Each structure stands twice: as C-alpha cells, then as structure tokens.
PDB file of C-alpha atoms in Angstrom:
ATOM      1  CA  MET A   1     -59.932 114.916 191.788  1.00  0.00           C
ATOM      2  CA  PHE A   2     -62.394 117.796 191.309  1.00  0.00           C
ATOM      3  CA  LEU A   3     -59.831 119.820 189.349  1.00  0.00           C
ATOM      4  CA  ASP A   4     -59.367 116.913 186.921  1.00  0.00           C
ATOM      5  CA  TYR A   5     -63.078 116.863 186.130  1.00  0.00           C
ATOM      6  CA  PHE A   6     -63.210 120.649 185.969  1.00  0.00           C
ATOM      7  CA  ALA A   7     -60.259 120.705 183.510  1.00  0.00           C
ATOM      8  CA  LEU A   8     -61.950 117.986 181.418  1.00  0.00           C
ATOM      9  CA  GLY A   9     -65.156 120.050 181.369  1.00  0.00           C
ATOM     10  CA  VAL A  10     -63.275 123.171 180.304  1.00  0.00           C
ATOM     11  CA  ILE A  11     -61.479 121.263 177.524  1.00  0.00           C
ATOM     12  CA  LEU A  12     -64.792 119.818 176.258  1.00  0.00           C
ATOM     13  CA  PHE A  13     -66.464 123.236 176.424  1.00  0.00           C
ATOM     14  CA  VAL A  14     -63.626 124.900 174.497  1.00  0.00           C
ATOM     15  CA  ALA A  15     -63.558 122.089 171.901  1.00  0.00           C
ATOM     16  CA  ILE A  16     -67.325 122.330 171.348  1.00  0.00           C
ATOM     17  CA  PHE A  17     -67.159 126.146 171.261  1.00  0.00           C
ATOM     18  CA  ILE A  18     -64.379 126.086 168.656  1.00  0.00           C
ATOM     19  CA  PHE A  19     -66.202 123.419 166.588  1.00  0.00           C
ATOM     20  CA  TYR A  20     -69.445 125.436 166.444  1.00  0.00           C
ATOM     21  CA  GLY A  21     -67.511 128.670 165.995  1.00  0.00           C
ATOM     22  CA  ILE A  22     -65.864 127.267 162.859  1.00  0.00           C
ATOM     23  CA  ILE A  23     -69.242 126.158 161.520  1.00  0.00           C
ATOM     24  CA  VAL A  24     -70.719 129.623 162.161  1.00  0.00           C
ATOM     25  CA  ILE A  25     -67.724 131.339 160.546  1.00  0.00           C
ATOM     26  CA  HIS A  26     -67.889 129.169 157.427  1.00  0.00           C
ATOM     27  CA  ASP A  27     -71.517 130.213 156.926  1.00  0.00           C
ATOM     28  CA  ILE A  28     -70.860 133.986 156.876  1.00  0.00           C
ATOM     29  CA  PRO A  29     -70.568 134.252 153.042  1.00  0.00           C
ATOM     30  CA  TYR A  30     -73.874 132.410 152.681  1.00  0.00           C
ATOM     31  CA  GLU A  31     -75.547 134.789 155.124  1.00  0.00           C
ATOM     32  CA  ILE A  32     -74.177 137.770 153.182  1.00  0.00           C
ATOM     33  CA  ALA A  33     -75.463 136.241 149.941  1.00  0.00           C
ATOM     34  CA  LYS A  34     -78.877 135.611 151.468  1.00  0.00           C
ATOM     35  CA  LYS A  35     -79.075 139.196 152.742  1.00  0.00           C
ATOM     36  CA  ARG A  36     -78.136 140.588 149.319  1.00  0.00           C
ATOM     37  CA  ASN A  37     -80.473 138.182 147.473  1.00  0.00           C
ATOM     38  CA  HIS A  38     -77.525 136.734 145.564  1.00  0.00           C
ATOM     39  CA  PRO A  39     -78.583 134.622 142.558  1.00  0.00           C
ATOM     40  CA  GLN A  40     -76.052 131.899 143.510  1.00  0.00           C
ATOM     41  CA  GLN A  41     -76.888 131.492 147.185  1.00  0.00           C
ATOM     42  CA  ASP A  42     -77.046 127.722 147.021  1.00  0.00           C
ATOM     43  CA  ALA A  43     -73.654 127.444 145.353  1.00  0.00           C
ATOM     44  CA  LEU A  44     -72.149 129.704 148.016  1.00  0.00           C
ATOM     45  CA  HIS A  45     -73.697 127.597 150.763  1.00  0.00           C
ATOM     46  CA  ILE A  46     -72.335 124.354 149.325  1.00  0.00           C
ATOM     47  CA  ALA A  47     -68.931 125.927 148.691  1.00  0.00           C
ATOM     48  CA  GLY A  48     -68.936 127.060 152.323  1.00  0.00           C
ATOM     49  CA  TRP A  49     -69.358 123.460 153.461  1.00  0.00           C
ATOM     50  CA  VAL A  50     -66.638 122.366 151.060  1.00  0.00           C
ATOM     51  CA  SER A  51     -64.390 125.012 152.575  1.00  0.00           C
ATOM     52  CA  LEU A  52     -64.616 123.123 155.879  1.00  0.00           C
ATOM     53  CA  PHE A  53     -62.805 120.221 154.227  1.00  0.00           C
ATOM     54  CA  THR A  54     -60.155 122.530 152.734  1.00  0.00           C
ATOM     55  CA  LEU A  55     -59.570 124.092 156.156  1.00  0.00           C
ATOM     56  CA  HIS A  56     -61.197 127.324 154.972  1.00  0.00           C
ATOM     57  CA  ALA A  57     -58.600 127.864 152.237  1.00  0.00           C
ATOM     58  CA  ILE A  58     -61.300 128.967 149.770  1.00  0.00           C
ATOM     59  CA  TRP A  59     -63.300 130.898 152.366  1.00  0.00           C
ATOM     60  CA  PRO A  60     -61.867 134.376 151.483  1.00  0.00           C
ATOM     61  CA  PHE A  61     -62.849 133.814 147.847  1.00  0.00           C
ATOM     62  CA  LEU A  62     -66.367 132.892 148.954  1.00  0.00           C
ATOM     63  CA  TRP A  63     -66.536 136.118 150.955  1.00  0.00           C
ATOM     64  CA  ILE A  64     -65.509 138.118 147.870  1.00  0.00           C
ATOM     65  CA  TRP A  65     -67.971 136.196 145.684  1.00  0.00           C
ATOM     66  CA  ALA A  66     -70.810 136.886 148.113  1.00  0.00           C
ATOM     67  CA  THR A  67     -70.050 140.591 148.456  1.00  0.00           C
ATOM     68  CA  LEU A  68     -69.649 141.307 144.734  1.00  0.00           C
ATOM     69  CA  TYR A  69     -73.386 141.107 144.047  1.00  0.00           C
ATOM     70  CA  ARG A  70     -75.911 143.655 145.245  1.00  0.00           C
ATOM     71  CA  GLU A  71     -79.575 143.507 144.331  1.00  0.00           C
ATOM     72  CA  ASP A  72     -79.858 147.213 143.506  1.00  0.00           C
ATOM     73  CA  ARG A  73     -76.921 147.298 141.057  1.00  0.00           C
ATOM     74  CA  GLY A  74     -76.315 143.628 140.222  1.00  0.00           C
ATOM     75  CA  TRP A  75     -72.697 142.780 139.567  1.00  0.00           C
ATOM     76  CA  GLY A  76     -71.867 146.453 139.033  1.00  0.00           C
ATOM     77  CA  PHE A  77     -71.627 146.357 135.267  1.00  0.00           C
ATOM     78  CA  ASN A  78     -75.133 147.679 134.584  1.00  0.00           C
ATOM     79  CA  SER A  79     -74.174 151.207 135.537  1.00  0.00           C
ATOM     80  CA  ILE A  80     -71.289 151.156 133.055  1.00  0.00           C
ATOM     81  CA  LEU A  81     -73.590 149.951 130.281  1.00  0.00           C
ATOM     82  CA  ALA A  82     -76.210 152.572 131.133  1.00  0.00           C
ATOM     83  CA  ARG A  83     -73.541 155.261 131.177  1.00  0.00           C
ATOM     84  CA  GLU A  84     -72.263 154.168 127.766  1.00  0.00           C
ATOM     85  CA  LEU A  85     -75.791 154.276 126.345  1.00  0.00           C
ATOM     86  CA  THR A  86     -76.311 157.745 127.787  1.00  0.00           C
ATOM     87  CA  LEU A  87     -73.041 158.959 126.297  1.00  0.00           C
ATOM     88  CA  GLU A  88     -73.964 157.428 122.939  1.00  0.00           C
ATOM     89  CA  ASP A  89     -77.308 159.285 122.956  1.00  0.00           C
ATOM     90  CA  GLU A  90     -75.565 162.531 123.872  1.00  0.00           C
ATOM     91  CA  MET A  91     -73.059 161.997 121.045  1.00  0.00           C
ATOM     92  CA  LYS A  92     -75.861 161.505 118.506  1.00  0.00           C
ATOM     93  CA  LEU A  93     -77.567 164.658 119.737  1.00  0.00           C
ATOM     94  CA  LEU A  94     -74.315 166.619 119.465  1.00  0.00           C
ATOM     95  CA  ASN A  95     -73.709 165.333 115.929  1.00  0.00           C
ATOM     96  CA  GLU A  96     -77.215 166.404 114.895  1.00  0.00           C
ATOM     97  CA  THR A  97     -76.685 169.826 116.452  1.00  0.00           C
ATOM     98  CA  VAL A  98     -73.365 170.269 114.652  1.00  0.00           C
ATOM     99  CA  ALA A  99     -74.961 169.267 111.322  1.00  0.00           C
ATOM    100  CA  LYS A 100     -77.779 171.805 111.837  1.00  0.00           C
ATOM    101  CA  LEU A 101     -75.294 174.513 112.760  1.00  0.00           C
ATOM    102  CA  GLU A 102     -73.216 173.765 109.651  1.00  0.00           C
ATOM    103  CA  LEU A 103     -76.310 174.086 107.444  1.00  0.00           C
ATOM    104  CA  ARG A 104     -77.228 177.347 109.144  1.00  0.00           C
ATOM    105  CA  LEU A 105     -73.700 178.678 108.696  1.00  0.00           C
ATOM    106  CA  GLN A 106     -73.725 177.750 105.006  1.00  0.00           C
ATOM    107  CA  SER A 107     -77.037 179.548 104.471  1.00  0.00           C
ATOM    108  CA  ILE A 108     -75.726 182.645 106.276  1.00  0.00           C
ATOM    109  CA  GLU A 109     -72.542 182.629 104.179  1.00  0.00           C
ATOM    110  CA  LEU A 110     -74.587 182.236 101.006  1.00  0.00           C
ATOM    111  CA  ASP A 111     -76.783 185.194 101.988  1.00  0.00           C
ATOM    112  CA  ASN A 112     -73.677 187.306 102.667  1.00  0.00           C
ATOM    113  CA  LYS A 113     -72.220 186.422  99.266  1.00  0.00           C
ATOM    114  CA  CYS A 114     -75.458 187.367  97.569  1.00  0.00           C
ATOM    115  CA  GLN A 115     -75.567 190.719  99.353  1.00  0.00           C
ATOM    116  CA  GLN A 116     -71.944 191.517  98.556  1.00  0.00           C
ATOM    117  CA  SER A 117     -72.042 190.496  94.934  1.00  0.00           C
ATOM    118  CA  VAL A 118     -72.353 193.048  92.226  1.00  0.00           C
ATOM    119  CA  VAL A 119     -74.892 190.932  90.417  1.00  0.00           C
ATOM    120  CA  THR A 120     -78.171 192.712  89.915  1.00  0.00           C
ATOM    121  CA  SER A 121     -80.255 190.197  91.796  1.00  0.00           C
ATOM    122  CA  CYS A 122     -79.603 186.840  93.373  1.00  0.00           C
ATOM    123  CA  ASP A 123     -83.283 186.121  93.664  1.00  0.00           C
ATOM    124  CA  THR A 124     -83.910 186.035  89.918  1.00  0.00           C
ATOM    125  CA  PRO A 125     -84.196 182.555  88.519  1.00  0.00           C
ATOM    126  CA  PRO A 126     -81.332 181.453  86.285  1.00  0.00           C
ATOM    127  CA  SER A 127     -81.862 181.898  82.603  1.00  0.00           C
ATOM    128  CA  LYS A 128     -82.269 178.929  80.299  1.00  0.00           C
ATOM    129  CA  THR A 129     -78.711 179.272  79.026  1.00  0.00           C
ATOM    130  CA  GLU A 130     -77.248 179.005  82.565  1.00  0.00           C
ATOM    131  CA  VAL A 131     -79.130 175.785  83.293  1.00  0.00           C
TER     132      VAL A 131
END
C-alpha cells in the first residue's frame, strides 16, 4: 500500500517538475532579450507563450530573434554602414590627393618644357599678335 502512494507521489512530482520545466524553458528567449535590452521584448515574451501552444515549434526562431540584437551594436548593420561611410570619406580624400598630384605634375612638366625650349624666355608676356 505504501509503495502505491509513493509511486503516485513520484508521478505527481515528475509531472509538476516537467510542467514547470517547460514553462521555464519557453521563457529563455525572453530572458535573453531582457538581458540584451531588446527593443521587442514584449513581442518575444508573448511569442514564447504562444510557442507553448505550438509545442515549442517556433521556440528556436524565438531564440534566434532574441540573440540577433545586442545593445552595443544593434542588429549588426550599423558597423557596415559606418564602414561604408569611412571608406567613402577615404575615397574622397584619395581623389582630392590624386587631383592635386596631377596639377603638380602638370606644372612640373610645363616648367621642364620651358627650360628645354629654345625660346628666349618663357616668362615674357605674349605679344599682342599672339593673343
């Protein structure tokens, strides 16, 4: 008789343990979202309760959804945008540098032509007939 009651107690304990275990497991994505200060914490919490009715079929997707966001980097796309802006600034700077170097090269080539020419003076202003 005692073993019957003991077995019934063990069955009830295991059933209650499994029931609360499932409830704790379904709430893990919400806890992750709360820890990361996720902007959609409430939606994750509600979706976690809905996952109980779908036998946790959507639970892995909730886990992924909760772990995608981090407060320090957001969804992870900000770093790409910042990197693109940095590269764009560097490209503008390089284009300006190349333009300055081309102008400098042209002035050096012009000076070399003037020095090599047989013309009496390159510094003399053009006469009225040349203009």
